[in-house]
XYZ file of C-alpha atoms in Angstrom:
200
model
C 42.584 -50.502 -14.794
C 40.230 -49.559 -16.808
C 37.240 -50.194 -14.093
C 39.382 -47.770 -11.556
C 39.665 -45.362 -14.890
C 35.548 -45.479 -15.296
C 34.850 -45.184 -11.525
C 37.428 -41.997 -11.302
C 35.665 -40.756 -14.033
C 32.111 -41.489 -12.748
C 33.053 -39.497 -9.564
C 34.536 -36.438 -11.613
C 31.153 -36.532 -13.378
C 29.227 -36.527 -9.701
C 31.549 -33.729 -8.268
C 31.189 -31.729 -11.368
C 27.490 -32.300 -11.485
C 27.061 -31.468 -7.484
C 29.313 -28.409 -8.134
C 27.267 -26.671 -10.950
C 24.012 -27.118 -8.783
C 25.655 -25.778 -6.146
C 26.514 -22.463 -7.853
C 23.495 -22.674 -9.745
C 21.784 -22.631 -6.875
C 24.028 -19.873 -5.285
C 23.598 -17.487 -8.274
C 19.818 -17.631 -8.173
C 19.529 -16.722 -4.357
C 21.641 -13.925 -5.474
C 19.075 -12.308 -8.329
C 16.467 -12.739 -5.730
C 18.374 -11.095 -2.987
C 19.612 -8.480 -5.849
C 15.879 -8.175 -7.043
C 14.630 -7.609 -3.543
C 17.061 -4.778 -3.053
C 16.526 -3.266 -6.376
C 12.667 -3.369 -5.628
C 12.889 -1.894 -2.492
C 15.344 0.886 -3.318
C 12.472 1.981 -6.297
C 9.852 2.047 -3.491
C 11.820 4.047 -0.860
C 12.693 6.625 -3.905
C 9.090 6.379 -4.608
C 8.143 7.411 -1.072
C 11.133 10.195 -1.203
C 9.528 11.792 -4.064
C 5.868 11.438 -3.019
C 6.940 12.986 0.041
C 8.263 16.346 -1.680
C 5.250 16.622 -4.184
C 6.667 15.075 -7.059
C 4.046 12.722 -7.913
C 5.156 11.867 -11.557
C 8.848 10.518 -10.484
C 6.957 9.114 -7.600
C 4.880 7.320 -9.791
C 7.753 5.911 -12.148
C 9.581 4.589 -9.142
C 6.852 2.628 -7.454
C 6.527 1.473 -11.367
C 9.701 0.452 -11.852
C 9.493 -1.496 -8.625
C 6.430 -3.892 -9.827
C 8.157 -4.791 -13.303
C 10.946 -5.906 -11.012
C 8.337 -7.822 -8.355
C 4.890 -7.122 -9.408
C 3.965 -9.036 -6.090
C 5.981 -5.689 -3.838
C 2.165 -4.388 -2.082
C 3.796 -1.161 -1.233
C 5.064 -0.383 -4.825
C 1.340 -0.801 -5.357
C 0.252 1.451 -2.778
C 2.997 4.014 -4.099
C 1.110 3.893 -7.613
C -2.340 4.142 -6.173
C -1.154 7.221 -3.946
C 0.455 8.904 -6.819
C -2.324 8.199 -9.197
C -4.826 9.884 -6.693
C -2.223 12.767 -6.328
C -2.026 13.410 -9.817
C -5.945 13.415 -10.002
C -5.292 10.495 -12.866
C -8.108 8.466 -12.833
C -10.227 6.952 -9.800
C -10.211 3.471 -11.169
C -6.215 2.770 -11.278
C -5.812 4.058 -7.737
C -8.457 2.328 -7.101
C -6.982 -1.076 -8.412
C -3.773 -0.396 -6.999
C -5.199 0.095 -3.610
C -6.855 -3.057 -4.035
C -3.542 -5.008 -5.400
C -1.714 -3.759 -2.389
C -4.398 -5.275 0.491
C -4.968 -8.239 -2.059
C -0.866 -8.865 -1.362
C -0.643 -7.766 2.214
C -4.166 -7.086 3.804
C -1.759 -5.987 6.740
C -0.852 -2.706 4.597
C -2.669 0.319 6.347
C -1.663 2.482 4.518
C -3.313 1.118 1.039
C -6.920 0.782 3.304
C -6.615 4.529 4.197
C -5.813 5.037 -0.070
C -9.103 2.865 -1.262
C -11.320 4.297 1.552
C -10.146 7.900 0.145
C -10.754 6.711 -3.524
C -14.381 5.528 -2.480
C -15.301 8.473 -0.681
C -14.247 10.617 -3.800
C -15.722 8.456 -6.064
C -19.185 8.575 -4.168
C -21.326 6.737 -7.195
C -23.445 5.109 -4.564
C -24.138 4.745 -0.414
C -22.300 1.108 -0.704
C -19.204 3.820 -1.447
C -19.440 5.321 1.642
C -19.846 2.041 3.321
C -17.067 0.485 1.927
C -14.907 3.562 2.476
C -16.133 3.362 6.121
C -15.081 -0.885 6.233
C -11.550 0.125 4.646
C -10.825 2.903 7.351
C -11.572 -0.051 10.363
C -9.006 -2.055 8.192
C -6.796 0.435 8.189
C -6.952 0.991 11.987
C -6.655 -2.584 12.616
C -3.851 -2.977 10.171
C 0.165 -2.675 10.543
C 0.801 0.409 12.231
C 4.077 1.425 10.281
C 2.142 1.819 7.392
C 0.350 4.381 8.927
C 0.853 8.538 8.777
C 3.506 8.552 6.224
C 1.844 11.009 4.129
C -1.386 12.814 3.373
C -2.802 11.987 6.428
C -0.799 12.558 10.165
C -2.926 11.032 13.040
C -5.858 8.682 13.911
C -8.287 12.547 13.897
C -7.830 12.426 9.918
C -9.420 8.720 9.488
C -11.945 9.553 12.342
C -13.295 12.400 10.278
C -12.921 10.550 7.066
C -15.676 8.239 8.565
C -17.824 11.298 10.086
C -17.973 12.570 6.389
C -18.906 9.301 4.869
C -21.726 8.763 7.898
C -22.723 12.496 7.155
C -23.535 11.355 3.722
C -25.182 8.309 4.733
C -27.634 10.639 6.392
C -26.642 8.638 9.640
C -25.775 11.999 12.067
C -25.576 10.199 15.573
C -22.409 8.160 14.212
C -21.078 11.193 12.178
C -21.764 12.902 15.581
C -19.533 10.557 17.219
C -17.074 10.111 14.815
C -16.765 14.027 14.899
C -16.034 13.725 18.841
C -13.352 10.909 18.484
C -11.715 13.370 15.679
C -11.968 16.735 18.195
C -10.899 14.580 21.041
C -7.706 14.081 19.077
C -7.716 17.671 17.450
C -9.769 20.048 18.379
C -8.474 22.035 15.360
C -9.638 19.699 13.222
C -11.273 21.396 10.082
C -13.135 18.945 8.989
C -14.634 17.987 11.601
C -15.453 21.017 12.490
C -17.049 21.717 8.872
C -19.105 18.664 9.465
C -20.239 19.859 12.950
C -21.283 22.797 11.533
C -23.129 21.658 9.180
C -25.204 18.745 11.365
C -26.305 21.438 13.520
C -27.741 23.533 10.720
């Protein structure tokens, strides 16, 4: 009896055992599901805000969304976008941008941010280069990433690069660049600024 007694009780022990790593199991796919969401939903009210100028709530979202996963490239993207909007300084947006392609190289959007921050930041020539390397990311990158803000077709990073090659002193390709850009908008005012100014 008391062999049949141990052996039930042995098999309580497994089911019971079995059981809790079940749910155990069960309720940490849950917080990672619920932590997914809850990143997401900061980084889509991130984006809402961005989009209608406030840049401080913007900023606090995206936020939000890293302490929750500080792996989300987008939430990244969102603070290095805001940072840039708010004119705070160069070398967060900068870092962010960097963060975000680190994460997802894929991310478009965060190439066209970092190739914005090195044109502004313009320290050296290897600025304008770089700037010039993260637009051809950018255009080889995911494609919904792209024109979500700031920046609405392919003529905007085409006469990102003429600028940079117009201050690399290299005209033909800032020449070119400028013809891509009018190609796609002849109303282009940059472009135009910069045509103006090569001819001169």
């Amino acid at each position: 009896m008391s062999d049949f007694f141990n052996m039930n009780l042995l098999s309580r022990l497994r089911f019971t055992f079995i059981s809790l790593l079940i749910l155990s199991h069960l309720a940490c796919s849950n917080d990672t599901d619920s932590e997914q969401t809850t990143t997401l939903r900061h980084t889509q009210i991130g984006w809402s805000a961005y989009n209608s100028g406030n840049f401080t709530q913007a900023l606090l979202s995206f936020e939000r969304a890293l302490k929750v996963d500080p792996e989300f490239a987008d939430a990244h993207n969102g603070v290095g976008w805001s940072n840039l909007s708010l004119s705070l300084s160069l070398q967060f947006s900068q870092e962010s941008f960097q963060n975000a392609v680190k994460i997802d190289p894929t991310n478009a959007d965060a190439w066209v941010g970092l190739a914005n921050v090195l044109y502004l930041r313009n320290k050296n020539q290897t600025d304008f280069e770089s700037a010039i390397r993260a637009i051809d990311n950018a255009l080889q990158g995911d494609e919904q990433y792209l024109y979500r803000h700031d920046y609405f077709s392919k003529a905007n990073l085409f006469a990102l690069k003429a600028a940079c090659y117009y201050y690399l002193r290299d005209n033909d390709k800032a020449k070119n660049e400028i013809n891509n850009t009018l190609s796609l908008d002849d109303k282009n005012s940059t472009a135009i600024a910069l045509q103006s100014l090569i001819r001169d």
